[in-house]
Tab-separated table of C-alpha atoms in Angstrom:
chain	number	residue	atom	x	y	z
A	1	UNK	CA	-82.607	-191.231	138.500
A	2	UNK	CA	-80.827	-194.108	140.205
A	3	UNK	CA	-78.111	-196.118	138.988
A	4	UNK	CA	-79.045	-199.654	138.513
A	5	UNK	CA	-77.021	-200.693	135.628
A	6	UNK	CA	-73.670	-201.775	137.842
A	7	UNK	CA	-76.263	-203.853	139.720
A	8	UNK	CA	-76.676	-206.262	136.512
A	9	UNK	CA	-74.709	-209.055	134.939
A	10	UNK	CA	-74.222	-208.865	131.211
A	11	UNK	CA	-74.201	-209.758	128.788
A	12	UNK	CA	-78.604	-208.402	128.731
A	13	UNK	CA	-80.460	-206.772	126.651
A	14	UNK	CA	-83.236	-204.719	127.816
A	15	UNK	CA	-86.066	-204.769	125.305
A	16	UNK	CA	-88.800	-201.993	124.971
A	17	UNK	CA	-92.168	-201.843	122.652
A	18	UNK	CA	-92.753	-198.150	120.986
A	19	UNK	CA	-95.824	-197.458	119.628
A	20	UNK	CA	-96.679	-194.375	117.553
A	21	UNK	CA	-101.102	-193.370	116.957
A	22	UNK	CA	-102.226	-189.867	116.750
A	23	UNK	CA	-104.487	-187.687	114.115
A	24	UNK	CA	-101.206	-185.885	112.707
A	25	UNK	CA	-99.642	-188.583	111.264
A	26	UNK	CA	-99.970	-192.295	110.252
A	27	UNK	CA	-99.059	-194.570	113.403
A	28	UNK	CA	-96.154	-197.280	113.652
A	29	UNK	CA	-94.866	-200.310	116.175
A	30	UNK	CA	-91.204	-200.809	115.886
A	31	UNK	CA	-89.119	-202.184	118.786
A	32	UNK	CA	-86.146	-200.609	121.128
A	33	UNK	CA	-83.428	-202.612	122.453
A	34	UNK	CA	-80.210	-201.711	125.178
A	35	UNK	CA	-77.377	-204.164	124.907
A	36	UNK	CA	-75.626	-204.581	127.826
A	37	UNK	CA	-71.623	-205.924	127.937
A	38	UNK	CA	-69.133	-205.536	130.033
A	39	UNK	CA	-67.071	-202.756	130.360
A	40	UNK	CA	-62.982	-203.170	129.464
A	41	UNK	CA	-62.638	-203.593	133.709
A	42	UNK	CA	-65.118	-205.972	133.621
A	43	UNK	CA	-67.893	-204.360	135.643
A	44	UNK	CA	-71.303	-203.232	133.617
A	45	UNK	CA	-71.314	-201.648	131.509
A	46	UNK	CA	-70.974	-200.768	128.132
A	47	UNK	CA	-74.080	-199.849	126.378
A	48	UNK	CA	-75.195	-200.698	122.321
A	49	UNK	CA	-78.592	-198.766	121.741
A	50	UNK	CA	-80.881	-199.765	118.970
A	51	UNK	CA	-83.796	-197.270	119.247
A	52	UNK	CA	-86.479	-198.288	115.970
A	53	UNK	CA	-85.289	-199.291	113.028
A	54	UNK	CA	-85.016	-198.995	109.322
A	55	UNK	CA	-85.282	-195.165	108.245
A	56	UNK	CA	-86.757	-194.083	111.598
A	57	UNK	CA	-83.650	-195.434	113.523
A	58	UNK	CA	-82.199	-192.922	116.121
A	59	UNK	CA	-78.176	-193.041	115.733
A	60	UNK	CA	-76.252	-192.390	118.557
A	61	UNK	CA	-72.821	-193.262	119.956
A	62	UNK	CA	-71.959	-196.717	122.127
A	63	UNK	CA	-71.736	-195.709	125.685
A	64	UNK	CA	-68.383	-197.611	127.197
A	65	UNK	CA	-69.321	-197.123	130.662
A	66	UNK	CA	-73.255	-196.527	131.671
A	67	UNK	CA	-74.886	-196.190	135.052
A	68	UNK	CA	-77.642	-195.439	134.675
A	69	UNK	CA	-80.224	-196.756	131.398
A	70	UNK	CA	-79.909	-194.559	128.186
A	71	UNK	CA	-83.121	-195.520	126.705
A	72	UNK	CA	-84.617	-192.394	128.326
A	73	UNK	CA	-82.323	-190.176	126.429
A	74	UNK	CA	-82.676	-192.081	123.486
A	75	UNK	CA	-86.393	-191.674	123.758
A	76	UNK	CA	-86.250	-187.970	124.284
A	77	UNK	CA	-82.958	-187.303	121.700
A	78	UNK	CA	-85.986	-188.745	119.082
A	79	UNK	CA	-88.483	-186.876	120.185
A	80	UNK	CA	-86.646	-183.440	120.109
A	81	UNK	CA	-85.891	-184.650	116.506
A	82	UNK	CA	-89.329	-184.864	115.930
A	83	UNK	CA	-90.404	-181.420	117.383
A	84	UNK	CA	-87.660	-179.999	115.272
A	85	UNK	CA	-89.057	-181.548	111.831
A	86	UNK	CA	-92.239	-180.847	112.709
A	87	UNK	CA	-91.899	-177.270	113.774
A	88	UNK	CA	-88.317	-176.214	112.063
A	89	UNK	CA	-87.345	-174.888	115.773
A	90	UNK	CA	-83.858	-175.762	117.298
A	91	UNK	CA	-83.143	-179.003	118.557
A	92	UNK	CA	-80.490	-177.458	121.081
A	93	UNK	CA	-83.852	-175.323	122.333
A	94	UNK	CA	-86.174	-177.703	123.108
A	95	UNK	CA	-83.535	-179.854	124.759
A	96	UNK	CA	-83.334	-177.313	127.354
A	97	UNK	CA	-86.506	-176.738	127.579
A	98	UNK	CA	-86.545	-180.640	128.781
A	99	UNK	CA	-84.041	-180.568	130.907
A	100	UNK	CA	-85.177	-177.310	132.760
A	101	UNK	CA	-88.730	-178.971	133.479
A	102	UNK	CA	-87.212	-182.256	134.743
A	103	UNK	CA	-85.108	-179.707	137.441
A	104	UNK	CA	-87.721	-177.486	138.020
A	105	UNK	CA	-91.256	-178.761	137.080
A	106	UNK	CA	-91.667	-182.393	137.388
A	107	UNK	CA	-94.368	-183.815	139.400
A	108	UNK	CA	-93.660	-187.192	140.797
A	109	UNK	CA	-96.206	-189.666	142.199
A	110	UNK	CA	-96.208	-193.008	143.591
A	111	UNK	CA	-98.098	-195.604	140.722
A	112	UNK	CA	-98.598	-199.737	140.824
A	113	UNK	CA	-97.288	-201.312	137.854
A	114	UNK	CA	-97.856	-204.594	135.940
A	115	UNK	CA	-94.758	-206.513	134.951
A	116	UNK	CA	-94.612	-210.349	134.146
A	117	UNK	CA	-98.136	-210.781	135.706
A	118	UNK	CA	-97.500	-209.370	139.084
A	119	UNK	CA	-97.834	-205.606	140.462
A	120	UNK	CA	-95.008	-203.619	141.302
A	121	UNK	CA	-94.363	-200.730	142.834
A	122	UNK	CA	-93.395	-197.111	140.411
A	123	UNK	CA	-93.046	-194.053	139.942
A	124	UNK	CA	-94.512	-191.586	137.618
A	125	UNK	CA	-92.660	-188.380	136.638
A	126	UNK	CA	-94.813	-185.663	134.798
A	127	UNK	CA	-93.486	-182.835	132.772
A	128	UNK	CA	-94.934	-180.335	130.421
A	129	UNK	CA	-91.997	-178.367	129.042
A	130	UNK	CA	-93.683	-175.729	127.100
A	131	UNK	CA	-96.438	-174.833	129.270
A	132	UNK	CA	-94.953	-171.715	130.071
A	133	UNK	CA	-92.469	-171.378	127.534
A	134	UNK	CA	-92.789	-167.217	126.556
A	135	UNK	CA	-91.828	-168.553	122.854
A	136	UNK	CA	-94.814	-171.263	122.580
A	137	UNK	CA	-96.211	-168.761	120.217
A	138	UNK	CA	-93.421	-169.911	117.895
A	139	UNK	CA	-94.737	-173.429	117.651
A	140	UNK	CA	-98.428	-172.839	118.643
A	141	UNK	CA	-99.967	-176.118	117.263
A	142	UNK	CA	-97.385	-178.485	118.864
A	143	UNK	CA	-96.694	-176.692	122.573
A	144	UNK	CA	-99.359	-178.638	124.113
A	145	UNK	CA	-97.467	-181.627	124.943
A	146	UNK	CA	-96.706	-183.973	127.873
A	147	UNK	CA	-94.187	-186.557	128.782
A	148	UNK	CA	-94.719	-189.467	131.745
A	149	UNK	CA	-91.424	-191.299	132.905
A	150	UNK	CA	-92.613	-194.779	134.773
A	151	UNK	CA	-90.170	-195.858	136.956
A	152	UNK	CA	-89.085	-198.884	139.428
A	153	UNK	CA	-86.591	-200.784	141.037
A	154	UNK	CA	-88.322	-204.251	140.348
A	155	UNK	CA	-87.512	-203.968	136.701
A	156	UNK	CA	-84.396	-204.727	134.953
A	157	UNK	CA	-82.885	-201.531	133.922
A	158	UNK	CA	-84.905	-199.111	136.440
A	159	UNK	CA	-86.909	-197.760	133.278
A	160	UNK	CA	-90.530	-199.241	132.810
A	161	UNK	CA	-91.985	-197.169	129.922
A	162	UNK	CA	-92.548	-193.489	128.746
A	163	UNK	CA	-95.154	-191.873	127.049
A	164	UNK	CA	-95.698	-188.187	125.499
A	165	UNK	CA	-98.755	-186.872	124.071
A	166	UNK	CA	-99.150	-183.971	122.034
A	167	UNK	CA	-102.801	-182.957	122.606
A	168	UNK	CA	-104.824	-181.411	119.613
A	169	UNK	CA	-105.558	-177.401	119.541
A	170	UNK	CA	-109.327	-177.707	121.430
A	171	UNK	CA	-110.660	-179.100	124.384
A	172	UNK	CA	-112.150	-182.644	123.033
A	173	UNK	CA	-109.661	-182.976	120.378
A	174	UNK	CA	-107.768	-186.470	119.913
A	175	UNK	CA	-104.270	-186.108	120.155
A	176	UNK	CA	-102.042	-185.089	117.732
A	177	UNK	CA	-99.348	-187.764	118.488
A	178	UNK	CA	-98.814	-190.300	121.665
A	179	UNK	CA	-95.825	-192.153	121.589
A	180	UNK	CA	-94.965	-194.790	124.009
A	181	UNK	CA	-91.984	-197.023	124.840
A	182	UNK	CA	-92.531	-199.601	127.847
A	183	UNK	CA	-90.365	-202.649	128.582
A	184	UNK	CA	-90.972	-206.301	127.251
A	185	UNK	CA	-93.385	-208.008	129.680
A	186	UNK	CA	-94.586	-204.892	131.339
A	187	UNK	CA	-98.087	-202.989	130.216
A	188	UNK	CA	-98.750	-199.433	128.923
A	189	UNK	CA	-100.857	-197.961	132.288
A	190	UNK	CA	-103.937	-195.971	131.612
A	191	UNK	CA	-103.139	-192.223	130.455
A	192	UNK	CA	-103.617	-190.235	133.383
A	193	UNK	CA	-106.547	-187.891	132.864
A	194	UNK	CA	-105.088	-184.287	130.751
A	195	UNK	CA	-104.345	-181.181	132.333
A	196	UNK	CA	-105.783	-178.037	131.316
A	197	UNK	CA	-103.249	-176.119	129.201
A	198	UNK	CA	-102.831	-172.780	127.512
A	199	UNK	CA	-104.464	-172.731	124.076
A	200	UNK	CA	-103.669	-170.905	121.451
């Protein structure tokens, strides 16, 4: 990832749509928003997160001097929540599990984007973190799952929009959950078609 947030001049605030559908559980809209001040020198900057709100609001710390936009970690620190609720499996594990596929396994492609009526040029990172997990056994109905970072320097904040999709136990099946985050006057792009995954 890049570092576009010393490029900016707060005070901003970078607003993202999230959108929760799926068969497993009742969907939601709710809103994301990265407040952007300066730091104590001055330069940007310090970082107020409000990731969705009322009872499904995602606490985390300020962030006194950000390069680079949180809402990505934000994103994924709520999702790992999720998997953990859902599955009773440790947070700290599928973390790594994350962080290993984004080093080792990401695809990345080059994608046009739609933002404030124009196109733009992205990029879309692809990651399926428990593909080849040994454990997926562990968590069976929920291992079949996707993420898809959109990226671009033509948008404020580098970070267009995110997406992960849990996909349902047969070939056919809607999704369990999709959950998507993409920034105020941008567009959710068409899901790219699914991979073929282990099923168990």
């Amino acid at each position: 990832m890049s570092e576009p947030l010393p490029t900016l001049k707060p005070p901003l605030t970078l607003s993202y749509r999230f959108q929760k559908s799926g068969a497993l559980e009742p969907g939601f809209e709710d809103r994301v928003a990265i407040d952007l001040r300066a730091a104590a020198d001055g330069t940007c900057c310090a970082v107020v997160g409000r990731f969705l709100s009322g009872e499904r609001a995602v606490m985390l710390p300020d962030i006194e001097q950000a390069k680079s936009n949180p809402v990505l970690l934000y994103f994924l620190e709520h999702d790992v929540r999720d998997m953990n609720r859902l599955t009773k499996g440790s947070a700290a594990y599928f973390r790594k599990r994350i962080r290993l596929a984004i080093a080792d396994d990401a695809t990345v492609r080059d994608v046009a984007l739609t933002y404030q009526g124009r196109t733009i040029a992205g990029r879309l990172i692809e990651i399926e973190p428990y593909r080849n997990d040994p454990t997926r056994q562990r968590y069976a109905r929920y291992a079949d799952k996707a993420y898809q970072f959109y990226v671009s320097d033509a948008v404020p904040g580098g970070i267009y929009g995110m997406r992960s999709v849990m996909r349902g136990a047969t070939a056919g099946e809607p999704p369990l959950i999709v959950e998507q985050m993409f920034i105020e006057g941008g567009s959710a792009p068409a899901e790219p078609p699914a991979k073929e995954a282990p099923r168990s």
